[in-house]
Tab-separated table of C-alpha atoms in Angstrom:
chain	number	residue	atom	x	y	z
A	197	MET	CA	65.572	109.153	110.792
A	198	PRO	CA	68.442	111.308	109.481
A	199	ARG	CA	71.971	109.947	109.668
A	200	GLN	CA	74.059	111.076	112.591
A	201	ALA	CA	76.839	113.417	111.497
A	202	ARG	CA	80.338	111.979	111.726
A	203	LYS	CA	82.464	113.333	114.537
A	204	LYS	CA	85.237	115.515	113.151
A	205	SER	CA	88.671	114.641	114.517
A	206	SER	CA	90.737	117.596	115.689
A	207	SER	CA	93.868	115.508	115.061
A	208	GLY	CA	92.712	114.460	111.589
A	209	ILE	CA	93.211	110.817	112.595
A	210	TYR	CA	90.438	108.214	112.275
A	211	HIS	CA	89.852	104.524	112.825
A	212	ILE	CA	87.920	103.291	109.782
A	213	ILE	CA	85.984	100.067	109.213
A	214	LEU	CA	84.900	99.103	105.693
A	215	ARG	CA	82.496	96.152	105.534
A	216	GLY	CA	81.147	94.027	102.735
A	217	VAL	CA	77.518	94.703	101.894
A	218	ASN	CA	75.213	92.165	103.570
A	219	LYS	CA	78.318	90.889	105.424
A	220	GLU	CA	79.637	89.344	102.195
A	221	ALA	CA	83.321	88.696	101.503
A	222	ILE	CA	85.264	91.529	99.896
A	223	PHE	CA	88.341	89.343	99.381
A	224	HIS	CA	88.221	85.839	97.914
A	225	ASP	CA	91.899	85.174	97.337
A	226	ARG	CA	95.420	86.509	97.658
A	227	GLU	CA	95.174	88.543	94.461
A	228	ASP	CA	92.186	90.463	95.860
A	229	LYS	CA	94.056	91.478	99.002
A	230	GLU	CA	97.152	92.439	97.031
A	231	LYS	CA	95.039	94.559	94.687
A	232	PHE	CA	93.347	96.339	97.596
A	233	LEU	CA	96.709	97.190	99.161
A	234	ALA	CA	98.074	98.393	95.817
A	235	THR	CA	94.992	100.592	95.402
A	236	LEU	CA	95.386	101.933	98.929
A	237	LYS	CA	99.027	102.765	98.189
A	238	PHE	CA	98.232	104.449	94.865
A	239	TYR	CA	95.575	106.732	96.310
A	240	LYS	CA	97.784	107.566	99.271
A	241	ASN	CA	99.956	109.438	96.782
A	242	VAL	CA	96.908	111.045	95.151
A	243	SER	CA	95.158	112.185	98.333
A	244	GLU	CA	98.333	112.613	100.419
A	245	TYR	CA	96.868	110.910	103.483
A	246	GLU	CA	98.914	109.213	106.192
A	247	LEU	CA	98.371	105.529	106.954
A	248	PHE	CA	99.451	104.192	110.337
A	249	ALA	CA	97.913	100.700	110.363
A	250	TYR	CA	95.725	98.330	108.370
A	251	CYS	CA	94.265	94.849	108.682
A	252	LEU	CA	92.420	93.018	105.908
A	253	MET	CA	89.916	90.367	106.972
A	254	ASP	CA	87.734	88.409	104.544
A	255	ASN	CA	84.679	90.645	104.824
A	256	HIS	CA	85.978	93.826	106.424
A	257	VAL	CA	88.975	96.150	106.634
A	258	HIS	CA	90.411	98.199	109.497
A	259	LEU	CA	92.423	101.356	108.761
A	260	LEU	CA	94.132	103.913	110.996
A	261	ILE	CA	94.399	106.957	108.782
A	262	LYS	CA	95.063	110.697	108.882
A	263	GLU	CA	93.556	113.118	106.397
A	264	VAL	CA	96.105	115.660	105.165
A	265	SER	CA	95.056	117.118	101.825
A	266	ASP	CA	91.678	115.622	100.920
A	267	PRO	CA	88.808	115.133	103.394
A	268	LEU	CA	88.177	111.629	104.705
A	269	GLN	CA	85.064	110.953	102.628
A	270	ILE	CA	86.940	111.734	99.401
A	271	ILE	CA	89.846	109.511	100.410
A	272	ILE	CA	87.563	106.553	101.156
A	273	LYS	CA	85.494	107.061	98.015
A	274	ARG	CA	88.534	107.166	95.754
A	275	PHE	CA	90.257	103.973	96.775
A	276	SER	CA	87.114	101.958	97.547
A	277	SER	CA	85.447	102.836	94.221
A	278	SER	CA	88.583	101.908	92.310
A	279	TYR	CA	88.803	98.537	94.053
A	280	VAL	CA	85.098	97.806	93.507
A	281	ILE	CA	85.404	98.436	89.748
A	282	TRP	CA	88.315	95.989	89.566
A	283	PHE	CA	86.597	93.419	91.820
A	284	ASN	CA	83.329	93.509	89.868
A	285	LYS	CA	85.149	93.054	86.578
A	286	LYS	CA	87.155	90.109	87.914
A	287	TYR	CA	84.124	88.285	89.298
A	288	MET	CA	81.690	89.411	86.577
A	289	ARG	CA	79.363	91.016	89.085
A	290	CYS	CA	77.715	94.391	89.415
A	291	GLY	CA	76.450	96.598	92.204
A	292	HIS	CA	77.789	97.565	95.603
A	293	LEU	CA	80.570	95.663	97.335
A	294	PHE	CA	80.989	97.765	100.475
A	295	GLN	CA	78.284	98.928	102.814
A	296	GLU	CA	77.274	102.377	101.655
A	297	ARG	CA	78.248	104.069	104.894
A	298	TYR	CA	81.660	103.186	106.273
A	299	ARG	CA	82.158	103.389	110.034
A	300	SER	CA	84.614	105.793	111.602
A	301	GLU	CA	85.714	107.097	114.972
A	302	ALA	CA	87.874	110.102	115.771
A	303	VAL	CA	91.230	109.406	117.411
A	304	GLU	CA	91.940	112.444	119.563
A	305	ASN	CA	94.853	111.557	121.843
A	306	ASP	CA	98.046	109.504	121.969
A	307	ARG	CA	96.707	106.920	124.394
A	308	TYR	CA	93.723	106.071	122.224
A	309	PHE	CA	95.893	106.104	119.091
A	310	LEU	CA	98.008	103.328	120.592
A	311	SER	CA	94.918	101.399	121.699
A	312	VAL	CA	93.497	101.495	118.170
A	313	LEU	CA	96.886	100.578	116.716
A	314	ARG	CA	97.011	97.445	118.872
A	315	TYR	CA	93.330	96.643	118.385
A	316	ILE	CA	93.708	96.657	114.597
A	317	HIS	CA	96.755	94.391	114.603
A	318	GLN	CA	95.187	91.982	117.094
A	319	ASN	CA	91.972	91.614	115.082
A	320	PRO	CA	92.928	88.246	113.512
A	321	VAL	CA	94.226	86.972	116.877
A	322	LYS	CA	90.977	87.766	118.665
A	323	ALA	CA	89.074	86.206	115.752
A	324	GLY	CA	90.954	82.967	116.424
A	325	ILE	CA	92.626	82.882	113.001
A	326	ILE	CA	96.212	82.958	114.276
A	327	LYS	CA	98.011	82.736	117.607
A	328	ARG	CA	100.387	85.692	117.258
A	329	VAL	CA	100.072	89.034	115.502
A	330	GLY	CA	103.176	88.376	113.404
A	331	ASP	CA	101.672	85.207	111.941
A	332	TYR	CA	99.046	87.138	109.991
A	333	GLN	CA	100.121	88.183	106.506
A	334	TRP	CA	97.482	90.789	105.754
A	335	SER	CA	98.124	93.429	108.382
A	336	SER	CA	100.638	96.253	108.565
A	337	PHE	CA	102.631	94.524	111.318
A	338	SER	CA	105.181	93.319	108.757
A	339	GLU	CA	105.816	96.929	107.726
A	340	PHE	CA	106.943	97.732	111.250
A	341	ILE	CA	109.286	94.806	111.737
A	342	GLY	CA	110.502	94.638	108.127
A	343	LYS	CA	110.804	97.124	105.300
A	344	PRO	CA	107.991	99.710	105.286
A	345	THR	CA	106.342	100.462	101.948
A	346	PHE	CA	103.544	102.930	102.573
A	347	VAL	CA	102.759	102.897	106.296
A	348	ASN	CA	104.177	105.779	108.352
A	349	VAL	CA	106.122	103.653	110.810
A	350	ASP	CA	108.330	106.533	111.989
A	351	PHE	CA	105.342	108.365	113.456
A	352	VAL	CA	104.448	105.244	115.431
A	353	PHE	CA	107.999	104.392	116.504
A	354	ALA	CA	108.343	107.876	118.017
A	355	PHE	CA	105.941	106.735	120.744
A	356	PHE	CA	108.367	104.012	121.827
A	357	ALA	CA	112.017	105.056	121.392
A	358	ASP	CA	114.374	107.216	119.346
A	359	GLU	CA	116.645	104.329	118.435
A	360	ARG	CA	114.977	102.249	115.708
A	361	PHE	CA	115.949	98.756	116.844
A	362	LEU	CA	114.699	99.455	120.360
A	363	ALA	CA	111.526	101.066	119.007
A	364	ILE	CA	110.772	97.968	116.924
A	365	ASN	CA	111.201	95.684	119.937
A	366	LEU	CA	109.056	97.843	122.202
A	367	PHE	CA	106.415	98.199	119.483
A	368	SER	CA	106.268	94.425	118.950
A	369	LYS	CA	105.996	93.778	122.682
A	370	PHE	CA	103.199	96.328	123.038
A	371	ILE	CA	101.222	95.043	120.053
A	372	ASN	CA	101.302	91.470	121.359
A	373	GLU	CA	100.281	92.300	124.938
A	374	ILE	CA	97.054	90.771	126.226
A	375	ASN	CA	94.588	93.607	126.697
A	376	ASP	CA	90.949	94.617	126.897
A	377	ASP	CA	91.140	97.474	124.381
A	378	LYS	CA	87.682	98.692	123.418
A	379	CYS	CA	87.587	100.439	120.063
A	380	LEU	CA	85.150	100.832	117.204
A	381	GLU	CA	83.461	97.454	116.884
A	382	VAL	CA	81.738	95.817	113.941
A	383	LYS	CA	78.027	95.590	114.684
A	384	ASN	CA	75.220	93.510	113.177
A	385	GLN	CA	76.642	90.099	113.970
A	386	PHE	CA	75.575	86.996	112.058
A	387	THR	CA	72.612	85.100	113.430
A	388	ASP	CA	72.919	81.310	113.223
A	389	SER	CA	70.530	81.192	110.258
A	390	GLU	CA	72.486	83.931	108.466
A	391	LEU	CA	75.715	82.018	109.029
A	392	VAL	CA	74.136	78.857	107.597
A	393	LYS	CA	73.090	80.803	104.487
A	394	TYR	CA	76.598	82.236	104.185
A	395	ILE	CA	78.125	78.747	104.389
A	396	ILE	CA	75.815	77.537	101.611
A	397	THR	CA	76.994	80.399	99.377
A	398	MET	CA	80.541	79.088	99.832
A	399	GLY	CA	79.696	76.019	97.743
A	400	LEU	CA	78.101	73.490	100.100
A	401	ASP	CA	74.689	71.940	99.531
A	402	GLU	CA	74.243	71.684	103.291
A	403	VAL	CA	76.318	72.510	106.356
A	404	GLY	CA	76.756	68.849	107.286
A	405	GLU	CA	78.968	68.319	104.222
A	406	LEU	CA	81.748	70.174	105.978
A	407	GLN	CA	82.400	67.242	108.312
A	408	SER	CA	83.168	64.980	105.337
A	409	TYR	CA	85.846	67.328	103.977
A	410	SER	CA	89.544	66.532	104.244
A	411	LYS	CA	91.374	68.120	107.161
A	412	GLU	CA	92.991	70.714	104.889
A	413	GLN	CA	89.708	71.656	103.190
A	414	ARG	CA	87.833	71.765	106.470
A	415	ASN	CA	90.448	73.926	108.185
A	416	ALA	CA	90.527	76.393	105.298
A	417	PHE	CA	86.742	76.627	105.512
A	418	ILE	CA	86.811	77.147	109.276
A	419	LYS	CA	89.460	79.883	108.994
A	420	THR	CA	87.184	81.766	106.621
A	421	LEU	CA	84.262	81.501	109.043
A	422	LYS	CA	86.385	82.658	111.986
A	423	SER	CA	87.495	85.718	110.022
A	424	LEU	CA	83.928	87.027	109.677
A	425	ASP	CA	82.876	89.994	111.824
A	426	GLY	CA	81.306	88.940	115.077
A	427	VAL	CA	81.411	85.191	114.355
A	428	THR	CA	82.704	83.345	117.411
A	429	ILE	CA	84.240	79.898	117.800
A	430	ARG	CA	81.220	78.907	119.885
A	431	GLN	CA	78.861	79.934	117.070
A	432	VAL	CA	80.859	78.017	114.446
A	433	GLU	CA	80.695	74.957	116.719
A	434	ARG	CA	76.949	75.368	117.170
A	435	VAL	CA	76.212	75.785	113.469
A	436	THR	CA	78.606	73.222	111.986
A	437	GLY	CA	78.673	70.574	114.711
A	438	ILE	CA	82.481	70.583	114.627
A	439	THR	CA	84.063	70.522	118.076
A	440	ARG	CA	85.479	73.679	119.595
A	441	SER	CA	88.965	72.175	119.926
A	442	VAL	CA	89.093	71.402	116.194
A	443	ILE	CA	87.857	74.905	115.342
A	444	SER	CA	90.426	76.512	117.652
A	445	ARG	CA	93.297	74.585	116.056
A	446	ALA	CA	92.223	75.288	112.455
């Protein structure tokens, strides 16, 4: 069956999801995330695109982006290929890192733009990794409340107020609101057996070992599992045998 053509956005703005191939991690440590952001920033100058939001999870990335000079597919290919070359060299691996076909949706109006903006920043909250949006280091939220580096915060603030301090406060309040925003979702969730296999690749001989880990080791492990697309606290409880309350607090 031929691939369905991507919907062209009349605004030039898209919500993008990049996923690891076979649901594998695309970031293993802080250096990986910093390198991805540096690559994103570098190619922003090359392709002259606008970036309005980002969120890096362990095995996927959300971007809110506007094509200006180069078409979207060229933009994605440039920065993703550059990161993959660096990643493969660091970890002495070869082959694909990202799924061959990234997912995208057109953002055609202001209301949906704001919904996607909030959805992206709340991704780690809804995954159960942190309690508040501002507690997550690897999203663009810090660019809005601190010193922006390469995110177009002025475009976003214009939706809230002319005066910057007020705009920041209204933006922060909006981003943290409880909501039922429905945006582009990550499909192909882990089955229990797939999650078990993934856990084994993280260095365990069997899943039961996790319960013998120290609190710090166990919590770090649980945070990684909760960051995976489509993995729920209930599923982590079912697969690992660790109670839901412990998983929620990790």
